[in-house]
Each structure stands twice: as C-alpha cells, then as structure tokens.
CSV table of C-alpha atoms in Angstrom, one decimal:
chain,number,residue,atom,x,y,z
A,29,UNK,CA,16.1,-5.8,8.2
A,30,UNK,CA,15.2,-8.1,10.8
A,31,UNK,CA,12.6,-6.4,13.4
A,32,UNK,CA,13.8,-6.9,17.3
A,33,UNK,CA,10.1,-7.5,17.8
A,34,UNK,CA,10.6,-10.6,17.0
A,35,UNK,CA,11.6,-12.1,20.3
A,36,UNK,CA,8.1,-11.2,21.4
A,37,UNK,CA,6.5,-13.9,22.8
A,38,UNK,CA,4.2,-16.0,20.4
A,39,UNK,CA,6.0,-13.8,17.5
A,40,UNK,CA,5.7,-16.0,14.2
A,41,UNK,CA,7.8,-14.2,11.2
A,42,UNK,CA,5.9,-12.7,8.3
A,43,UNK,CA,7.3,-14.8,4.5
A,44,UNK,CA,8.5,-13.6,1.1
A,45,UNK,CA,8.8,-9.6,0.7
A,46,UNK,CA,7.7,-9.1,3.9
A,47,UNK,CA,10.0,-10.7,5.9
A,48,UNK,CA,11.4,-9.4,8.7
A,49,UNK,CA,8.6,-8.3,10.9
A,50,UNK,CA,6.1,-11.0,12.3
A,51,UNK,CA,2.8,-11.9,10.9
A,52,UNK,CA,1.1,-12.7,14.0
A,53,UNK,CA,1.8,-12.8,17.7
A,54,UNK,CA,-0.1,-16.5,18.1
A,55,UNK,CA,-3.8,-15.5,17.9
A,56,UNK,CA,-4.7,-14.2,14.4
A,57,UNK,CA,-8.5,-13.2,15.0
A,58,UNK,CA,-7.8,-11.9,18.0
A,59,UNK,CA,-5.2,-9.1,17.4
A,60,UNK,CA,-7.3,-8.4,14.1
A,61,UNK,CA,-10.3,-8.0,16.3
A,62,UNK,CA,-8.4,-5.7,18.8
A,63,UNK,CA,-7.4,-3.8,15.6
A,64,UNK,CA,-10.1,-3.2,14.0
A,65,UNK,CA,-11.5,-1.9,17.5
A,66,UNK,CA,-8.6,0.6,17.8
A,67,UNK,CA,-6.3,-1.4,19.9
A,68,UNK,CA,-2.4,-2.2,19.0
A,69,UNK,CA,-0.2,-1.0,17.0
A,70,UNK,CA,1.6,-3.0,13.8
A,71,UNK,CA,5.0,-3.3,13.2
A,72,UNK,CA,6.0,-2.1,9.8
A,73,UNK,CA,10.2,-1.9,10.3
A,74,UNK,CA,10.7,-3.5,7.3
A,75,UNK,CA,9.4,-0.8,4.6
A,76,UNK,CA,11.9,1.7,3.4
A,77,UNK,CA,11.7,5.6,4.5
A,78,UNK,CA,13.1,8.2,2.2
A,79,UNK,CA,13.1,11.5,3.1
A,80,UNK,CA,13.4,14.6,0.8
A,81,UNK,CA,14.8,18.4,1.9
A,82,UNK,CA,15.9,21.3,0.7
A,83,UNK,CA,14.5,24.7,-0.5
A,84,UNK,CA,12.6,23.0,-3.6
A,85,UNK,CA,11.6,19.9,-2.3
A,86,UNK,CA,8.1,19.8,-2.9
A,87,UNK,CA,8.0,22.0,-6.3
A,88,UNK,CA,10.6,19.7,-7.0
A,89,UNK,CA,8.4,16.2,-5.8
A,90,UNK,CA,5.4,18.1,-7.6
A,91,UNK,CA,7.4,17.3,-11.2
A,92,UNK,CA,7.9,13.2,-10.8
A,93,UNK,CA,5.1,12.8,-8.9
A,94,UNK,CA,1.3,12.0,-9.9
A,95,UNK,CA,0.0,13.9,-7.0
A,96,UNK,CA,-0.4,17.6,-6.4
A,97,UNK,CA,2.3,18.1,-3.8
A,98,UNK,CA,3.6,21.7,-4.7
A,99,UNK,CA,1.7,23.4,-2.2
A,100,UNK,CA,1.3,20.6,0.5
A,101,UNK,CA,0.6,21.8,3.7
A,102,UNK,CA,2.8,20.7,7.1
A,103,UNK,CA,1.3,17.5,8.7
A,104,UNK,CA,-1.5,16.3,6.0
A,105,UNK,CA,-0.9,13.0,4.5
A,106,UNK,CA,-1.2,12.3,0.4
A,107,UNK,CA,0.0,9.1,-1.3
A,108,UNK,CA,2.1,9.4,-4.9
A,109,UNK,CA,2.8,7.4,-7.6
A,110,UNK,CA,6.0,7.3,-9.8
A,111,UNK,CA,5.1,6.0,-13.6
A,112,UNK,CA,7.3,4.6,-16.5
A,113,UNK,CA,7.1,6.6,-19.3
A,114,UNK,CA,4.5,4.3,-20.6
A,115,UNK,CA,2.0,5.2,-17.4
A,116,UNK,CA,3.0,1.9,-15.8
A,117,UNK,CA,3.1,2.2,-12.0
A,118,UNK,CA,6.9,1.7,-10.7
A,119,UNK,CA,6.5,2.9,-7.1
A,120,UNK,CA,4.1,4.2,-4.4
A,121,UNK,CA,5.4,6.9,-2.0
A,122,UNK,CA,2.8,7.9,1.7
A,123,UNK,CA,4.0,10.7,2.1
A,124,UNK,CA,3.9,13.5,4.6
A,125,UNK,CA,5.9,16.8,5.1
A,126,UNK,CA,6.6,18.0,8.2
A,127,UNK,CA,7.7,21.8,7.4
A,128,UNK,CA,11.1,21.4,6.3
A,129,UNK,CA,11.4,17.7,5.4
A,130,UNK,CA,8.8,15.6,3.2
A,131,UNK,CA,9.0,12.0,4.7
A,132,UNK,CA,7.7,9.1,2.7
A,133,UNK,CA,7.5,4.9,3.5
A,134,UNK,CA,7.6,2.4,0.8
A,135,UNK,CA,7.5,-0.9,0.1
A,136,UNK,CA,10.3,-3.0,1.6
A,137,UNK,CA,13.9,-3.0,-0.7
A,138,UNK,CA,12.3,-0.5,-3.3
A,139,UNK,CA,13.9,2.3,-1.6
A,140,UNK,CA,17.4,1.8,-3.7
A,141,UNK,CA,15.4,2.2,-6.9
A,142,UNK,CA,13.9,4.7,-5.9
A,143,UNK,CA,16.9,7.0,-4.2
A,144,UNK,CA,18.3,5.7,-7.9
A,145,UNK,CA,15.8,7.4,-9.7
A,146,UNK,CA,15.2,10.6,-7.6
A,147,UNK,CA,19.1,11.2,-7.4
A,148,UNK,CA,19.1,11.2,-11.7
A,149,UNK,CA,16.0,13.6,-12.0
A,150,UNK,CA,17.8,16.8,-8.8
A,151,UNK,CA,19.6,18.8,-11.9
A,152,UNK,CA,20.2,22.0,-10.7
A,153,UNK,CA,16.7,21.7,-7.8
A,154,UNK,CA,18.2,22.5,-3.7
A,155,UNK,CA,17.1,19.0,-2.6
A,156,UNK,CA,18.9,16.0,-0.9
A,157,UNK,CA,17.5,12.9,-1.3
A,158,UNK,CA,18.3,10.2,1.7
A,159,UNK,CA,17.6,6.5,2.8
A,160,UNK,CA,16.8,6.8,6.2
A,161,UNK,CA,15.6,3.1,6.8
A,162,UNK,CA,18.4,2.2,9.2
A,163,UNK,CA,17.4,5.6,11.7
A,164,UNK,CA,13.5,5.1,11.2
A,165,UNK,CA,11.0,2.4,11.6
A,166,UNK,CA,7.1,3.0,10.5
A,167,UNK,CA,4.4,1.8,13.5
A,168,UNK,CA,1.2,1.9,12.1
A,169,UNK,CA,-2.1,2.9,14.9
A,170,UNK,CA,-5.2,1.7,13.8
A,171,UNK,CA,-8.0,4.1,13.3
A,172,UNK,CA,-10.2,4.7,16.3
A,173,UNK,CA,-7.1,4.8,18.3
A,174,UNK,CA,-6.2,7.2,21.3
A,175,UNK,CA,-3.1,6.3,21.9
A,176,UNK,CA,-0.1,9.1,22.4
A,177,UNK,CA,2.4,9.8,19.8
A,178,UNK,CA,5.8,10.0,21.6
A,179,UNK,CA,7.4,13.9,21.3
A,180,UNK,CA,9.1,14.7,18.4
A,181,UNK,CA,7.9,11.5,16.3
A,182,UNK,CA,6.8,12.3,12.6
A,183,UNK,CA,3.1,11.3,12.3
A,184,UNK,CA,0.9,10.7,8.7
A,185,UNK,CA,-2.4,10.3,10.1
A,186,UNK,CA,-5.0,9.3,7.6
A,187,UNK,CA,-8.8,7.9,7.8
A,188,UNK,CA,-7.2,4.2,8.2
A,189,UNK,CA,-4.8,4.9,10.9
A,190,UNK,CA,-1.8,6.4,11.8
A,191,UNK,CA,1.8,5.9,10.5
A,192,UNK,CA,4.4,6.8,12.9
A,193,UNK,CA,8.1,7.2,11.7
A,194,UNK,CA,9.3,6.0,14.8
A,195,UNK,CA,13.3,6.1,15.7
A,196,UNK,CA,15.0,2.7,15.4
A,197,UNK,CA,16.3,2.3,18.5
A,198,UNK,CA,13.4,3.0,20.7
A,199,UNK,CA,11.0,0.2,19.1
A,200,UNK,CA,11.6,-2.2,21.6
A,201,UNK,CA,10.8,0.8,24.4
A,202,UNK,CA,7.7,1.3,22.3
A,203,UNK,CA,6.3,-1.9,22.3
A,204,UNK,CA,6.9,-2.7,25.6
A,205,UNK,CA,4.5,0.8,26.5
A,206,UNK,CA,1.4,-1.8,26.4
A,207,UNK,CA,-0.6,0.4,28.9
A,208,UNK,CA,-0.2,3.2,26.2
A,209,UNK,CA,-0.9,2.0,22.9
A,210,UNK,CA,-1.8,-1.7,23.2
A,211,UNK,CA,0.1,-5.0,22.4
A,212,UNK,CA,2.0,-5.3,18.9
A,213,UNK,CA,-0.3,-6.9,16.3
A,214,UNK,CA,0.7,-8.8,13.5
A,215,UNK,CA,0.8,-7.9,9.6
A,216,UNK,CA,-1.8,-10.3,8.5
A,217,UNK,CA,-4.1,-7.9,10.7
A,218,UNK,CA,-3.2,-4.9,8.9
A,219,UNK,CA,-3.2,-7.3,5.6
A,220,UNK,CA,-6.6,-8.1,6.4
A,221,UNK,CA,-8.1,-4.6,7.0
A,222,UNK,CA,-6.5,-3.3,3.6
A,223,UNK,CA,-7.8,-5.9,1.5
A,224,UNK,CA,-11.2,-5.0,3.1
A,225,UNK,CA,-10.9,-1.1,2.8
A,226,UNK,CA,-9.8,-1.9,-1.1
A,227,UNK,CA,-6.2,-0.8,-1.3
A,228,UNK,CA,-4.0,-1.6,-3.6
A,229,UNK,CA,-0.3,-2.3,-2.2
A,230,UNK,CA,2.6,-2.2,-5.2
A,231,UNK,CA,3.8,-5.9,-6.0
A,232,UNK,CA,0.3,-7.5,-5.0
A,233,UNK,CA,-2.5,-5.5,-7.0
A,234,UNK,CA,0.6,-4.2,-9.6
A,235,UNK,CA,2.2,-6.2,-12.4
A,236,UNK,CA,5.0,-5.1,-15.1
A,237,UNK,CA,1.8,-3.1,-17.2
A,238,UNK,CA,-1.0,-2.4,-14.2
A,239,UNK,CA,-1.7,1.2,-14.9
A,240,UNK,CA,-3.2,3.9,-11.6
A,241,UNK,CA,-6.8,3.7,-13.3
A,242,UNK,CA,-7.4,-0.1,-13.1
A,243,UNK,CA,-7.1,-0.4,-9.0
A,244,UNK,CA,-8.9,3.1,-7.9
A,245,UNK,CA,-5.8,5.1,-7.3
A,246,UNK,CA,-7.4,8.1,-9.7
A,247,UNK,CA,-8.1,10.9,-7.0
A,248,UNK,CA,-6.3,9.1,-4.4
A,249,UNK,CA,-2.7,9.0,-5.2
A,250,UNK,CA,-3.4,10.6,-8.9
A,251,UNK,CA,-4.4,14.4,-9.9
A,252,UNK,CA,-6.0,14.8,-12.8
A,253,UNK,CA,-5.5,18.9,-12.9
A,254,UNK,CA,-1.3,18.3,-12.9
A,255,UNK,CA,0.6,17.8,-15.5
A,256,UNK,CA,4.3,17.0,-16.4
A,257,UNK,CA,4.7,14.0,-15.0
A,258,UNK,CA,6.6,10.8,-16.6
A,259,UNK,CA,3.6,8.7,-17.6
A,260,UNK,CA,1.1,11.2,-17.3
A,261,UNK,CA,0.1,11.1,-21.3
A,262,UNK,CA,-0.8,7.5,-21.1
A,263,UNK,CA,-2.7,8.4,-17.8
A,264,UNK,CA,-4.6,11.5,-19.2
A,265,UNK,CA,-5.8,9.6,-22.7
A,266,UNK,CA,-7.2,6.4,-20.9
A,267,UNK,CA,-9.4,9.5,-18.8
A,268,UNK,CA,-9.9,11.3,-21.6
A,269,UNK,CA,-10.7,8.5,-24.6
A,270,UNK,CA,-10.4,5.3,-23.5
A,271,UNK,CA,-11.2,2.5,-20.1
A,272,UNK,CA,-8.8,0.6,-18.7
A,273,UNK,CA,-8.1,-3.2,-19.9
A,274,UNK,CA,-8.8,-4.5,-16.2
A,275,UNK,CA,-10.3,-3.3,-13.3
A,276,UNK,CA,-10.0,-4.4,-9.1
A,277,UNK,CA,-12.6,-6.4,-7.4
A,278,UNK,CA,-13.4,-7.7,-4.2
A,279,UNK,CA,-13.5,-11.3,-4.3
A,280,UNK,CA,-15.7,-13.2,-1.3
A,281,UNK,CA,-14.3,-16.7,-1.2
A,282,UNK,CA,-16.1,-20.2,-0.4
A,283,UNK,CA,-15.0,-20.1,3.2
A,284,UNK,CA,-15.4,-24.4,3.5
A,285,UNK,CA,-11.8,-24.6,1.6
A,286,UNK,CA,-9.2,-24.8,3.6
A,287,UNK,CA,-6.4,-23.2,1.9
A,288,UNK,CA,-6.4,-19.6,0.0
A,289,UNK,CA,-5.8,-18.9,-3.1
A,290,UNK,CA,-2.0,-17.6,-3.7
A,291,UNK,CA,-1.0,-14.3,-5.5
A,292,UNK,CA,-1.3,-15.1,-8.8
A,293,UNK,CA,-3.5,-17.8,-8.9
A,294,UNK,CA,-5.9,-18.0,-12.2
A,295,UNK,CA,-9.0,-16.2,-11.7
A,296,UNK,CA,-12.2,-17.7,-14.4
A,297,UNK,CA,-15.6,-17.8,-15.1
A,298,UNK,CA,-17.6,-20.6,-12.8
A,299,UNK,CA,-19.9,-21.0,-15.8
A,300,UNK,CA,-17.2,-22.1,-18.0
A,301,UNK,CA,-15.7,-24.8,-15.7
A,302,UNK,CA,-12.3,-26.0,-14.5
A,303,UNK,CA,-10.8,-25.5,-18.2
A,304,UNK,CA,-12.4,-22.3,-18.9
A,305,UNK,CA,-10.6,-19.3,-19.9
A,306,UNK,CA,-8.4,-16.9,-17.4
A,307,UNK,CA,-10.0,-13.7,-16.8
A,308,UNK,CA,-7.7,-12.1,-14.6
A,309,UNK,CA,-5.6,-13.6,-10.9
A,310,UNK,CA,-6.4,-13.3,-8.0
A,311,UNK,CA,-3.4,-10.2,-6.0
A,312,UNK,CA,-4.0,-11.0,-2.1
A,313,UNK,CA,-6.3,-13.1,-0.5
A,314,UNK,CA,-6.5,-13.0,3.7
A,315,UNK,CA,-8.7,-14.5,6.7
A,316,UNK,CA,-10.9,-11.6,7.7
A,317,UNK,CA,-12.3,-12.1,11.4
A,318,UNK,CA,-15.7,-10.7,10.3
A,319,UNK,CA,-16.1,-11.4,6.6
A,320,UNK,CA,-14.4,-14.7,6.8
A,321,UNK,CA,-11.9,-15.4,3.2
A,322,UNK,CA,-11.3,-12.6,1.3
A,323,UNK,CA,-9.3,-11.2,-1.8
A,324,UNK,CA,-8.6,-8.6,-3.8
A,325,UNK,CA,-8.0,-9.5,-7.6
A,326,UNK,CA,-7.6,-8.3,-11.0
A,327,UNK,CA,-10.1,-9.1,-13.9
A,328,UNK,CA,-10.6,-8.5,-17.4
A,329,UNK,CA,-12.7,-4.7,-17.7
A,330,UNK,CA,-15.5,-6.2,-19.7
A,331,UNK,CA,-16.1,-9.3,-17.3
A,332,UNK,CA,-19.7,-9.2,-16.4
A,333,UNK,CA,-20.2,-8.0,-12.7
A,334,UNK,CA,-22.9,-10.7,-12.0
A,335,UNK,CA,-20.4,-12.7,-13.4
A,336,UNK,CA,-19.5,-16.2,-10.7
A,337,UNK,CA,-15.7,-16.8,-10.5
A,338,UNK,CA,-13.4,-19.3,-9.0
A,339,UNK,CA,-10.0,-18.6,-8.3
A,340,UNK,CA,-8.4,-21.5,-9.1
A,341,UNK,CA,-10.9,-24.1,-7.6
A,342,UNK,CA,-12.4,-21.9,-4.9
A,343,UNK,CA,-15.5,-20.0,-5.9
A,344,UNK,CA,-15.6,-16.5,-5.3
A,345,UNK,CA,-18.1,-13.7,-5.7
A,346,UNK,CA,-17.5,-10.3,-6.9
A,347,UNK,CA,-17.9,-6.6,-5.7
A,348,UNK,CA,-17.2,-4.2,-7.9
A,349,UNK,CA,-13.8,-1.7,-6.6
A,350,UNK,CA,-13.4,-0.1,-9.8
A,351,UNK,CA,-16.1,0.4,-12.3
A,352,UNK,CA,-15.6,-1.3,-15.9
C-alpha cells in the first residue's frame, strides 16, 4: 500500500519489504538527528494492523500468545510472539488494548497469515478477528516528544516512542500539522535508532529456526510464568536445560568502506582470514548519525566475545546483546 506521503518533497521510497513508505525526505542525518532529539514523526502506513474484539479477547490472545496478556490493562503497551510448534518465531504482534478492542501492528503483508491463523484457533471464544490496514495507518513519535495525539486516535506509548494508529484518510492532514509534531522523517531514521536500542524486527534478526531466546525477546515479548502456548515446550527446556545455538550482537563496522554489508551477508572470524569459516550473518546494518556504521547480526553462541569479525570484507567489532 503505497503511502500518500510520498509526494512530499525530497521523499525517496523505502526498497524490498518495506516499500511503500519513504526512506528519507533528502537529508538522512539530519531527520535522524531531529529524531533522536524528539522531533518528527515516521511514517509506518505500510505495516499491517489487526485488531481483536469481543468478550474473550484477551483470555483468548493469552492462549496463542507468548506474553501474559489475560489481564492487560487499558492503554499499556506489551509486544507478543506467535511460535511454530517447534518454538520457531512466526510473527510479532505490538500490541495495545484500548478497553474493548486489543489493537496490534505487524510487519508489512504478514497480516493474512496471521488473520489465517487466528481465525483457525476462535472455536467456540466471543472474538472477531479483523484486518484493519486499509482504515489505519501507524505514525510512530519518537521518544522525548511533546507533540499532541489527535482525539480519539489509539496510542501504544512505550520507552522508544509512540505508535499512533492513525486513520487513513487524515495522514496527509497529519503530516502537513508541522507546527504540531515536526516534519515526516524517513524509515532509515527509525531503522537506525532500533538497530541501536537492540531490537529485533521479524524477517531481519529472524530466519526459518531463530528461536525468542537467541535475540533478547525473553522478558520482553516472552513470559516465562505462562504456559499453553504453541511452542512454549521448546521455549521452556532451552530456559530450563539448555543455551541457545546463536545469540544477537551489535556489530560496529569499519566506517572507511563505503558500502554496508547486506542482510545476509557472511559474518567470520578476522583471525581466520577471507576463507575462514561462517560464524553467523550479519540481519541489518544502517548509518547511525552518532555511532557512524552499525549492525545488528547473528553469531554462533560459543563465538568468543573478544572475538574480531568481518562481515563479508568489512571488519566489525562486537558487543554483546544477548549473553552466550
């Protein structure tokens, strides 16, 4: 779904699964600076927004879902995963409930498979489950902002920022309220600030096995005190008796090249040169207007932590996200 925010000046469209909204508005650093100081707003119109009611919504959300949600109070934000059977991550719900309606963004397209999925588990449970991606559009306000939420609007405010589910059709009124929130900012600004904050997004940090334990997402998005969930025996015995086979860093990357690293590309140990063995790839790398290149990647659990890398042939040094 292409954004109407497009046809803002200096607007240059965002690529691959997030096309649709733009990834800058002509001057990267700047609009990440002015976000990272509270200023602007990001256009997220292209994720998908479910929303859940009905009697048993959240006793019902409580049984697919990794989080605690049964008794979640009107207005406070949580994040969710849903897990194969085998404890492999399939989606990631942000959720918030607004008193009679629990509203949740994900990532762009996913919302089919997901309505799919929710629709085969309602049995005999007073819920209805409905895309509302056509009526709603998330806007995203960074944190530290003062900006006004516009009456009525459905807010999931969280120590990052605030995500606003934000009817369709005003948008364009929205962005054009520059006095009142800022100008729009682009998606590699927001990119930018999540891969420095550490957070795993589905179809970057995730592959066909990643599992909640190897990016952080225990605590965050996963209770350890719930129960019947799909996945949750593979999720309580790697707790319980085992470590994950891989675990999320934070890569710093030689900032002389100039070209990042691309999802995927091979992650290895500097000591063992160009042909040494893959220890992991490299999920999203970004410009950060502080820290310079960045990344977020995936490595092997018992990869040393003093360890040098290179992602493909651009060194990189290591912080440790999740502990091996």
């Amino acid at each position: 779904m292409k954004s109407p925010l497009l046809s803002l000046p200096g607007a240059v469209p965002a690529e691959g699964v997030d096309e649709g909204v733009a990834a800058h508005y002509g001057d990267l650093f700047r609009e990440q600076r002015a976000f990272a100081g509270g200023t602007g707003f990001v256009d997220l119109s292209h994720r998908g927004v479910v929303t859940v009611t009905g009697d048993d919504r959240l006793s019902w959300l409580h049984l697919l879902l990794t989080q605690h949600v049964s008794d979640l109070p009107a207005g406070r934000a949580t994040e969710a995963l849903i897990l194969s059977a085998h404890g492999h991550i399939e989606h990631a719900l942000y959720l918030v409930d607004d008193g009679t309606t629990t509203w949740a963004h994900v990532e762009p397209d996913s919302q089919d498979a997901l309505i799919a999925y929710l629709e085969s588990m309602k049995f005999f449970y007073r819920v209805e489950v409905t895309d509302r991606t056509a009526e709603f559009a998330v806007v995203h306000l960074p944190a530290g902002s003062i900006a006004d939420v516009p009456e009525g609007v459905v807010v999931r405010e969280t120590p990052y920022g605030r995500d606003l589910f934000l009817p369709r059709t005003d948008l364009e009124s929205y962005a054009a309220d520059v006095d009142q929130h800022g100008p729009a900012v682009g998606l590699l600004a927001y990119e930018a600030l999540r891969v420095e904050h550490h957070q795993p997004r589905i179809g970057f940090e995730t592959d066909h096995r990643t599992i909640p334990h190897e990016l952080g997402w225990i605590g965050s998005a996963v209770h350890l005190q719930k129960g019947c969930y799909r996945g949750q025996e593979t999720v309580a015995r790697v707790q319980n008796l085992g470590k994950p086979p891989r675990r999320l860093v934070f890569l710093h990357l030689d900032g002389s090249e100039v070209h990042l690293p691309p999802h995927g590309a091979e992650l290895r140990l500097a000591d063992e040169g160009p042909d040494g063995r893959k220890i992991g790839f490299v999920t999203t790398a970004v410009r950060h207007h502080e820290l310079g290149p960045i990344a977020l990647g995936l490595v092997k659990r018992n990869v040393p932590l003093d360890a040098r890398l290179v992602a493909d042939t651009t060194a990189a040094a290591q912080e440790v996200v999740v502990e091996p």
